[in-house]
PDB file of C-alpha atoms and ligand atoms in Angstrom:
ATOM      1  CA  MET A 205     -13.091   8.014  19.119  1.00 97.00           C
ATOM      2  CA  LYS A 206     -16.288   6.133  19.811  1.00 98.00           C
ATOM      3  CA  LEU A 207     -18.326   5.628  16.680  1.00 98.00           C
ATOM      4  CA  ILE A 208     -21.067   3.486  15.251  1.00 98.00           C
ATOM      5  CA  LEU A 209     -20.744   2.854  11.515  1.00 98.00           C
ATOM      6  CA  LEU A 210     -24.107   2.428   9.842  1.00 97.00           C
ATOM      7  CA  GLY A 211     -24.735   1.625   6.208  1.00 95.00           C
ATOM      8  CA  ALA A 212     -25.902  -1.113   3.878  1.00 94.00           C
ATOM      9  CA  PRO A 213     -23.765  -4.201   3.284  1.00 90.00           C
ATOM     10  CA  GLY A 214     -21.054  -3.018   0.897  1.00 88.00           C
ATOM     11  CA  ALA A 215     -21.250   0.619   2.002  1.00 93.00           C
ATOM     12  CA  GLY A 216     -17.642   0.380   3.153  1.00 90.00           C
ATOM     13  CA  LYS A 217     -18.019   0.127   6.935  1.00 94.00           C
ATOM     14  CA  GLY A 218     -15.129  -2.312   7.271  1.00 91.00           C
ATOM     15  CA  THR A 219     -12.795  -0.305   5.043  1.00 90.00           C
ATOM     16  CA  VAL A 220     -13.567   2.961   6.837  1.00 95.00           C
ATOM     17  CA  ALA A 221     -13.200   1.304  10.255  1.00 96.00           C
ATOM     18  CA  LYS A 222      -9.757  -0.065   9.316  1.00 93.00           C
ATOM     19  CA  LEU A 223      -8.622   3.378   8.149  1.00 95.00           C
ATOM     20  CA  LEU A 224      -9.908   4.969  11.366  1.00 97.00           C
ATOM     21  CA  THR A 225      -8.039   2.524  13.619  1.00 96.00           C
ATOM     22  CA  GLU A 226      -4.857   3.975  12.134  1.00 95.00           C
ATOM     23  CA  VAL A 227      -5.875   7.498  13.138  1.00 95.00           C
ATOM     24  CA  ASP A 228      -5.855   7.057  16.904  1.00 93.00           C
ATOM     25  CA  GLY A 229      -5.654   3.370  17.752  1.00 94.00           C
ATOM     26  CA  SER A 230      -9.355   2.933  18.458  1.00 97.00           C
ATOM     27  CA  VAL A 231     -10.318  -0.728  17.974  1.00 97.00           C
ATOM     28  CA  GLN A 232     -12.519  -1.998  15.180  1.00 97.00           C
ATOM     29  CA  ILE A 233     -15.257  -4.279  16.438  1.00 97.00           C
ATOM     30  CA  SER A 234     -16.987  -6.138  13.644  1.00 96.00           C
ATOM     31  CA  THR A 235     -19.782  -8.461  14.731  1.00 96.00           C
ATOM     32  CA  GLY A 236     -19.587 -10.105  11.290  1.00 93.00           C
ATOM     33  CA  ASP A 237     -15.887 -10.947  11.844  1.00 92.00           C
ATOM     34  CA  ILE A 238     -16.540 -12.185  15.385  1.00 95.00           C
ATOM     35  CA  LEU A 239     -19.353 -14.418  14.130  1.00 96.00           C
ATOM     36  CA  ARG A 240     -17.330 -15.769  11.178  1.00 93.00           C
ATOM     37  CA  GLY A 241     -14.514 -16.547  13.635  1.00 93.00           C
ATOM     38  CA  ALA A 242     -16.943 -18.434  15.880  1.00 96.00           C
ATOM     39  CA  VAL A 243     -18.303 -20.432  12.919  1.00 95.00           C
ATOM     40  CA  ARG A 244     -14.762 -21.398  11.849  1.00 92.00           C
ATOM     41  CA  ALA A 245     -13.801 -22.352  15.385  1.00 95.00           C
ATOM     42  CA  GLY A 246     -16.988 -24.417  15.757  1.00 96.00           C
ATOM     43  CA  THR A 247     -17.949 -22.842  19.095  1.00 96.00           C
ATOM     44  CA  GLU A 248     -21.488 -22.962  20.535  1.00 95.00           C
ATOM     45  CA  LEU A 249     -22.020 -19.409  19.310  1.00 95.00           C
ATOM     46  CA  GLY A 250     -20.796 -20.374  15.838  1.00 96.00           C
ATOM     47  CA  LYS A 251     -23.141 -23.365  15.673  1.00 97.00           C
ATOM     48  CA  LYS A 252     -26.088 -21.182  16.608  1.00 96.00           C
ATOM     49  CA  ALA A 253     -25.194 -18.396  14.164  1.00 96.00           C
ATOM     50  CA  GLU A 254     -24.151 -20.318  11.055  1.00 96.00           C
ATOM     51  CA  ALA A 255     -27.492 -21.037   9.386  1.00 93.00           C
ATOM     52  CA  TYR A 256     -28.747 -17.459   9.796  1.00 93.00           C
ATOM     53  CA  MET A 257     -25.573 -16.081   8.287  1.00 92.00           C
ATOM     54  CA  LYS A 258     -25.536 -18.387   5.281  1.00 88.00           C
ATOM     55  CA  ALA A 259     -29.098 -17.371   4.463  1.00 84.00           C
ATOM     56  CA  GLY A 260     -28.333 -13.649   4.786  1.00 83.00           C
ATOM     57  CA  ASP A 261     -30.600 -13.368   7.849  1.00 88.00           C
ATOM     58  CA  LEU A 262     -29.706 -11.596  11.062  1.00 94.00           C
ATOM     59  CA  VAL A 263     -28.450 -13.580  14.022  1.00 97.00           C
ATOM     60  CA  PRO A 264     -30.856 -13.207  17.019  1.00 97.00           C
ATOM     61  CA  ASP A 265     -30.412 -10.071  19.134  1.00 97.00           C
ATOM     62  CA  ASP A 266     -29.729 -11.922  22.403  1.00 97.00           C
ATOM     63  CA  LEU A 267     -26.717 -13.731  20.914  1.00 96.00           C
ATOM     64  CA  ILE A 268     -25.326 -10.468  19.562  1.00 98.00           C
ATOM     65  CA  MET A 269     -25.862  -8.611  22.840  1.00 97.00           C
ATOM     66  CA  GLY A 270     -24.113 -11.427  24.723  1.00 95.00           C
ATOM     67  CA  ILE A 271     -21.049 -10.929  22.509  1.00 95.00           C
ATOM     68  CA  MET A 272     -21.074  -7.145  22.744  1.00 97.00           C
ATOM     69  CA  GLU A 273     -21.572  -6.951  26.518  1.00 96.00           C
ATOM     70  CA  GLU A 274     -18.307  -8.800  26.934  1.00 95.00           C
ATOM     71  CA  ARG A 275     -16.432  -7.215  24.079  1.00 96.00           C
ATOM     72  CA  LEU A 276     -17.123  -3.592  24.998  1.00 97.00           C
ATOM     73  CA  GLN A 277     -15.849  -4.155  28.523  1.00 96.00           C
ATOM     74  CA  GLU A 278     -12.461  -5.434  27.412  1.00 96.00           C
ATOM     75  CA  PRO A 279      -9.639  -3.021  28.280  1.00 96.00           C
ATOM     76  CA  ASP A 280      -8.723  -2.189  24.668  1.00 96.00           C
ATOM     77  CA  CYS A 281     -12.111  -0.484  24.222  1.00 96.00           C
ATOM     78  CA  ALA A 282     -11.448   2.161  26.863  1.00 93.00           C
ATOM     79  CA  LYS A 283      -9.574   4.313  24.405  1.00 91.00           C
ATOM     80  CA  GLY A 284     -12.085   4.124  21.615  1.00 97.00           C
ATOM     81  CA  PHE A 285     -14.020   1.778  19.345  1.00 98.00           C
ATOM     82  CA  LEU A 286     -15.507   1.637  15.878  1.00 98.00           C
ATOM     83  CA  LEU A 287     -18.635  -0.472  15.800  1.00 98.00           C
ATOM     84  CA  ASP A 288     -18.836  -2.076  12.366  1.00 97.00           C
ATOM     85  CA  GLY A 289     -22.045  -3.997  11.704  1.00 96.00           C
ATOM     86  CA  PHE A 290     -23.567  -3.404  15.116  1.00 98.00           C
ATOM     87  CA  PRO A 291     -26.221  -2.387  16.095  1.00 98.00           C
ATOM     88  CA  ARG A 292     -28.332  -3.822  13.279  1.00 97.00           C
ATOM     89  CA  THR A 293     -31.839  -3.624  14.790  1.00 98.00           C
ATOM     90  CA  ILE A 294     -33.756  -1.176  16.990  1.00 98.00           C
ATOM     91  CA  PRO A 295     -33.665  -3.601  19.960  1.00 98.00           C
ATOM     92  CA  GLN A 296     -29.862  -3.838  19.613  1.00 98.00           C
ATOM     93  CA  ALA A 297     -29.614  -0.027  19.495  1.00 98.00           C
ATOM     94  CA  GLU A 298     -31.706   0.271  22.632  1.00 98.00           C
ATOM     95  CA  ALA A 299     -29.704  -2.398  24.433  1.00 98.00           C
ATOM     96  CA  LEU A 300     -26.462  -0.703  23.353  1.00 98.00           C
ATOM     97  CA  LYS A 301     -27.659   2.602  24.757  1.00 98.00           C
ATOM     98  CA  LYS A 302     -28.218   0.958  28.166  1.00 98.00           C
ATOM     99  CA  LEU A 303     -24.918  -0.887  28.009  1.00 97.00           C
ATOM    100  CA  LEU A 304     -22.961   2.298  27.231  1.00 97.00           C
ATOM    101  CA  GLU A 305     -24.662   4.098  30.113  1.00 97.00           C
ATOM    102  CA  LYS A 306     -23.751   1.190  32.390  1.00 96.00           C
ATOM    103  CA  ILE A 307     -20.075   1.244  31.434  1.00 95.00           C
ATOM    104  CA  GLY A 308     -19.910   5.040  31.289  1.00 95.00           C
ATOM    105  CA  ALA A 309     -18.965   5.325  27.608  1.00 96.00           C
ATOM    106  CA  LYS A 310     -20.203   8.166  25.450  1.00 96.00           C
ATOM    107  CA  LEU A 311     -20.582   7.915  21.668  1.00 97.00           C
ATOM    108  CA  ASP A 312     -19.229  10.674  19.449  1.00 97.00           C
ATOM    109  CA  PHE A 313     -21.406   9.877  16.437  1.00 97.00           C
ATOM    110  CA  ALA A 314     -23.404   7.281  14.582  1.00 98.00           C
ATOM    111  CA  VAL A 315     -21.980   7.701  11.097  1.00 98.00           C
ATOM    112  CA  ASN A 316     -24.298   6.727   8.255  1.00 97.00           C
ATOM    113  CA  LEU A 317     -22.419   5.780   5.095  1.00 96.00           C
ATOM    114  CA  ASP A 318     -24.855   6.700   2.382  1.00 94.00           C
ATOM    115  CA  VAL A 319     -24.139   4.921  -0.904  1.00 92.00           C
ATOM    116  CA  PRO A 320     -26.451   4.563  -3.951  1.00 90.00           C
ATOM    117  CA  ARG A 321     -28.012   1.144  -4.383  1.00 86.00           C
ATOM    118  CA  GLU A 322     -26.407   0.517  -7.821  1.00 86.00           C
ATOM    119  CA  VAL A 323     -22.972   1.117  -6.335  1.00 88.00           C
ATOM    120  CA  ILE A 324     -23.732  -1.262  -3.451  1.00 89.00           C
ATOM    121  CA  LEU A 325     -24.893  -4.066  -5.754  1.00 87.00           C
ATOM    122  CA  ASP A 326     -21.885  -3.705  -8.002  1.00 87.00           C
ATOM    123  CA  ARG A 327     -19.468  -3.672  -5.068  1.00 86.00           C
ATOM    124  CA  LEU A 328     -20.926  -6.707  -3.353  1.00 87.00           C
ATOM    125  CA  THR A 329     -20.854  -8.959  -6.385  1.00 89.00           C
ATOM    126  CA  THR A 330     -17.264  -7.961  -7.194  1.00 92.00           C
ATOM    127  CA  ARG A 331     -15.946  -8.010  -3.604  1.00 89.00           C
ATOM    128  CA  ARG A 332     -13.368 -10.600  -2.607  1.00 93.00           C
ATOM    129  CA  THR A 333     -11.904 -11.236   0.841  1.00 93.00           C
ATOM    130  CA  CYS A 334      -8.602 -12.728   1.999  1.00 95.00           C
ATOM    131  CA  SER A 335      -9.345 -16.194   3.433  1.00 94.00           C
ATOM    132  CA  ASN A 336      -6.755 -15.816   6.210  1.00 94.00           C
ATOM    133  CA  PRO A 337      -8.755 -15.065   9.381  1.00 89.00           C
ATOM    134  CA  ASP A 338      -5.942 -12.902  10.761  1.00 90.00           C
ATOM    135  CA  CYS A 339      -5.807 -10.772   7.632  1.00 93.00           C
ATOM    136  CA  GLN A 340      -9.226 -10.502   5.962  1.00 90.00           C
ATOM    137  CA  ALA A 341      -7.998  -7.875   3.508  1.00 92.00           C
ATOM    138  CA  ILE A 342     -10.765  -6.719   1.181  1.00 90.00           C
ATOM    139  CA  TYR A 343     -10.352  -6.564  -2.601  1.00 93.00           C
ATOM    140  CA  ASN A 344     -12.521  -5.805  -5.579  1.00 91.00           C
ATOM    141  CA  VAL A 345     -12.094  -7.667  -8.857  1.00 92.00           C
ATOM    142  CA  LYS A 346     -12.759  -4.455 -10.820  1.00 90.00           C
ATOM    143  CA  SER A 347     -11.497  -1.511  -8.795  1.00 88.00           C
ATOM    144  CA  ASN A 348      -8.916  -3.019  -6.452  1.00 92.00           C
ATOM    145  CA  PRO A 349      -7.750  -6.480  -7.535  1.00 96.00           C
ATOM    146  CA  PRO A 350      -4.839  -8.214  -5.783  1.00 97.00           C
ATOM    147  CA  LYS A 351      -1.558  -7.889  -7.718  1.00 97.00           C
ATOM    148  CA  VAL A 352      -1.587 -11.615  -8.470  1.00 97.00           C
ATOM    149  CA  GLU A 353      -5.074 -12.906  -9.241  1.00 95.00           C
ATOM    150  CA  GLY A 354      -6.587 -14.799  -6.307  1.00 96.00           C
ATOM    151  CA  VAL A 355      -3.604 -14.198  -3.973  1.00 97.00           C
ATOM    152  CA  CYS A 356      -3.596 -11.736  -1.063  1.00 98.00           C
ATOM    153  CA  ASP A 357      -1.005  -8.927  -1.438  1.00 98.00           C
ATOM    154  CA  LYS A 358      -0.546  -8.712   2.309  1.00 97.00           C
ATOM    155  CA  CYS A 359      -0.243 -12.334   3.395  1.00 98.00           C
ATOM    156  CA  GLY A 360      -0.220 -14.565   0.296  1.00 97.00           C
ATOM    157  CA  SER A 361      -3.349 -16.533   1.262  1.00 97.00           C
ATOM    158  CA  PRO A 362      -6.091 -17.292  -1.270  1.00 97.00           C
ATOM    159  CA  VAL A 363      -8.546 -14.456  -1.913  1.00 96.00           C
ATOM    160  CA  ILE A 364     -12.113 -15.774  -2.034  1.00 94.00           C
ATOM    161  CA  GLN A 365     -15.754 -14.803  -2.441  1.00 90.00           C
ATOM    162  CA  ARG A 366     -17.597 -15.100   0.902  1.00 84.00           C
ATOM    163  CA  ASP A 367     -20.407 -17.684   0.923  1.00 80.00           C
ATOM    164  CA  ASP A 368     -22.932 -15.000   1.827  1.00 78.00           C
ATOM    165  CA  GLU A 369     -21.882 -13.103  -1.291  1.00 83.00           C
ATOM    166  CA  THR A 370     -23.778 -15.186  -3.812  1.00 81.00           C
ATOM    167  CA  GLU A 371     -26.404 -13.175  -5.696  1.00 81.00           C
ATOM    168  CA  GLU A 372     -29.259 -14.734  -3.755  1.00 84.00           C
ATOM    169  CA  ALA A 373     -27.749 -14.125  -0.323  1.00 84.00           C
ATOM    170  CA  ILE A 374     -26.838 -10.569  -1.324  1.00 87.00           C
ATOM    171  CA  SER A 375     -30.385  -9.614  -2.265  1.00 87.00           C
ATOM    172  CA  LYS A 376     -31.613 -11.176   0.972  1.00 88.00           C
ATOM    173  CA  ARG A 377     -29.052  -9.175   2.983  1.00 88.00           C
ATOM    174  CA  LEU A 378     -30.124  -5.945   1.292  1.00 91.00           C
ATOM    175  CA  GLU A 379     -33.776  -6.711   1.996  1.00 92.00           C
ATOM    176  CA  THR A 380     -32.947  -7.462   5.642  1.00 92.00           C
ATOM    177  CA  TYR A 381     -30.981  -4.218   5.806  1.00 94.00           C
ATOM    178  CA  ASN A 382     -33.869  -2.110   4.484  1.00 95.00           C
ATOM    179  CA  GLU A 383     -36.350  -3.701   6.811  1.00 96.00           C
ATOM    180  CA  LYS A 384     -34.383  -4.011  10.065  1.00 96.00           C
ATOM    181  CA  THR A 385     -31.341  -1.734   9.973  1.00 96.00           C
ATOM    182  CA  ALA A 386     -32.297   1.327   7.901  1.00 96.00           C
ATOM    183  CA  PRO A 387     -34.655   2.500  10.721  1.00 98.00           C
ATOM    184  CA  LEU A 388     -31.555   3.064  12.890  1.00 98.00           C
ATOM    185  CA  VAL A 389     -30.807   6.209  10.883  1.00 98.00           C
ATOM    186  CA  ASP A 390     -33.944   7.803  12.347  1.00 98.00           C
ATOM    187  CA  PHE A 391     -33.196   6.382  15.769  1.00 98.00           C
ATOM    188  CA  TYR A 392     -29.791   8.102  15.901  1.00 98.00           C
ATOM    189  CA  GLU A 393     -31.141  11.255  14.315  1.00 98.00           C
ATOM    190  CA  LYS A 394     -33.548  11.512  17.259  1.00 98.00           C
ATOM    191  CA  GLU A 395     -30.698  10.816  19.671  1.00 97.00           C
ATOM    192  CA  GLY A 396     -28.862  13.787  18.143  1.00 98.00           C
ATOM    193  CA  LEU A 397     -25.925  11.549  17.170  1.00 98.00           C
ATOM    194  CA  LEU A 398     -26.363  11.109  13.429  1.00 98.00           C
ATOM    195  CA  LEU A 399     -23.622  12.083  11.008  1.00 97.00           C
ATOM    196  CA  ASN A 400     -24.751  11.366   7.448  1.00 96.00           C
ATOM    197  CA  ILE A 401     -21.996  11.126   4.816  1.00 96.00           C
ATOM    198  CA  ASN A 402     -22.206  10.567   1.058  1.00 91.00           C
ATOM    199  CA  ALA A 403     -19.812   7.705   1.047  1.00 85.00           C
ATOM    200  CA  THR A 404     -18.567   6.940  -2.439  1.00 82.00           C
ATOM    201  CA  SER A 405     -14.929   7.424  -1.389  1.00 89.00           C
ATOM    202  CA  SER A 406     -13.564   5.953   1.873  1.00 90.00           C
ATOM    203  CA  ASP A 407     -10.825   8.583   2.073  1.00 92.00           C
ATOM    204  CA  VAL A 408     -13.373  11.396   1.932  1.00 93.00           C
ATOM    205  CA  VAL A 409     -15.416   9.669   4.642  1.00 95.00           C
ATOM    206  CA  VAL A 410     -12.382   9.397   6.923  1.00 96.00           C
ATOM    207  CA  GLN A 411     -11.493  13.038   6.326  1.00 96.00           C
ATOM    208  CA  THR A 412     -15.040  14.195   7.086  1.00 96.00           C
ATOM    209  CA  ILE A 413     -15.127  12.190  10.329  1.00 97.00           C
ATOM    210  CA  LYS A 414     -11.769  13.617  11.422  1.00 97.00           C
ATOM    211  CA  GLU A 415     -12.999  17.145  10.748  1.00 96.00           C
ATOM    212  CA  LYS A 416     -16.172  16.583  12.763  1.00 96.00           C
ATOM    213  CA  LEU A 417     -14.111  15.194  15.639  1.00 96.00           C
ATOM    214  CA  GLY A 418     -11.780  18.170  15.443  1.00 94.00           C
ATOM    215  CA  ILE A 419      -8.673  16.049  14.751  1.00 91.00           C
ATOM    216  CA  ALA A 420      -8.155  16.848  11.041  1.00 75.00           C
TER     217      ALA A 420
HETATM  218  P1  ADP B 786     -22.207  -7.183   5.770  1.00 80.46           P
HETATM  219  O1  ADP B 786     -21.110  -7.217   4.782  1.00 80.46           O
HETATM  220  O2  ADP B 786     -23.519  -7.742   5.293  1.00 80.46           O
HETATM  221  O3  ADP B 786     -22.350  -5.866   6.478  1.00 80.46           O
HETATM  222  P2  ADP B 786     -21.213  -8.523   8.172  1.00 80.46           P
HETATM  223  O4  ADP B 786     -19.871  -9.060   7.956  1.00 80.46           O
HETATM  224  O5  ADP B 786     -21.375  -7.306   9.013  1.00 80.46           O
HETATM  225  O6  ADP B 786     -21.851  -8.334   6.743  1.00 80.46           O
HETATM  226  O7  ADP B 786     -22.165  -9.654   8.770  1.00 80.46           O
HETATM  227  C1  ADP B 786     -22.317 -10.914   8.155  1.00 80.46           C
HETATM  228  C2  ADP B 786     -23.523 -11.634   8.755  1.00 80.46           C
HETATM  229  O8  ADP B 786     -23.344 -11.791  10.177  1.00 80.46           O
HETATM  230  C3  ADP B 786     -24.845 -10.892   8.619  1.00 80.46           C
HETATM  231  O9  ADP B 786     -25.457 -11.131   7.371  1.00 80.46           O
HETATM  232  C4  ADP B 786     -25.627 -11.458   9.798  1.00 80.46           C
HETATM  233  O10 ADP B 786     -26.111 -12.744   9.522  1.00 80.46           O
HETATM  234  C5  ADP B 786     -24.572 -11.588  10.872  1.00 80.46           C
HETATM  235  N1  ADP B 786     -24.463 -10.370  11.727  1.00 80.46           N
HETATM  236  C6  ADP B 786     -23.404  -9.532  11.813  1.00 80.46           C
HETATM  237  N2  ADP B 786     -23.623  -8.540  12.694  1.00 80.46           N
HETATM  238  C7  ADP B 786     -24.879  -8.748  13.186  1.00 80.46           C
HETATM  239  C8  ADP B 786     -25.697  -8.058  14.115  1.00 80.46           C
HETATM  240  N3  ADP B 786     -25.285  -6.937  14.733  1.00 80.46           N
HETATM  241  N4  ADP B 786     -26.925  -8.562  14.366  1.00 80.46           N
HETATM  242  C9  ADP B 786     -27.360  -9.677  13.755  1.00 80.46           C
HETATM  243  N5  ADP B 786     -26.646 -10.378  12.864  1.00 80.46           N
HETATM  244  C10 ADP B 786     -25.407  -9.931  12.579  1.00 80.46           C
HETATM  245 ZN1   ZN B 787      -4.364 -11.722   3.505  1.00 80.46          ZN
END
């Protein structure tokens, strides 16, 4: 499957993408994960991206398109991909459209995970992430805590709060989302690709996507 996952920070794009990879082996491509990896590794890209990310601002479009041009042409994408956190702006969506035409890939849907704002705010402030870059399991202190507090169930590494998940950075990210990313819903509606889903449960989202793809 070839999908874009749209939705506010905390809408569950990463969780849904992980569940979908298990359906047919399509790869999850998260620009947020790629960027955090680059920051940790101290690469040129990481140095350029770090300050924007800490502040909850978007990284410039040209940096993101540079990453995605390469990533989408890697062999593992031929089978299918789940774009998680990309595109985030109208210019990125337009550039993606050209890139997909160039490489001859056709999207199935742009899935919009529609979640009420109160739910988003609550999830983001209570979200915790495994600090191991190869794991990055997601927890929630209220609804899905690790079995041992602060320790990842899967790999035993410390479970932490991301530095862009302070209250200030969260409200900035939501503001950035409303201003820059929410317009993509209309963009994909016009493209005839939009699949809007009320997304309070990830399992229901996955089921709905499978039904629409005819693989349920
Ligand atoms: P979120 O949980 O807010 O959806 P992500 O993990 O997708 O967060 O992204 C974290 C940060 O990385 C963003 O706040 C932004 O600074 C940067 N980022 C990720 N993807 C993009 C993108 N497609 N365009 C611009 N910036 C991006
Ligand atoms: Zn872990």
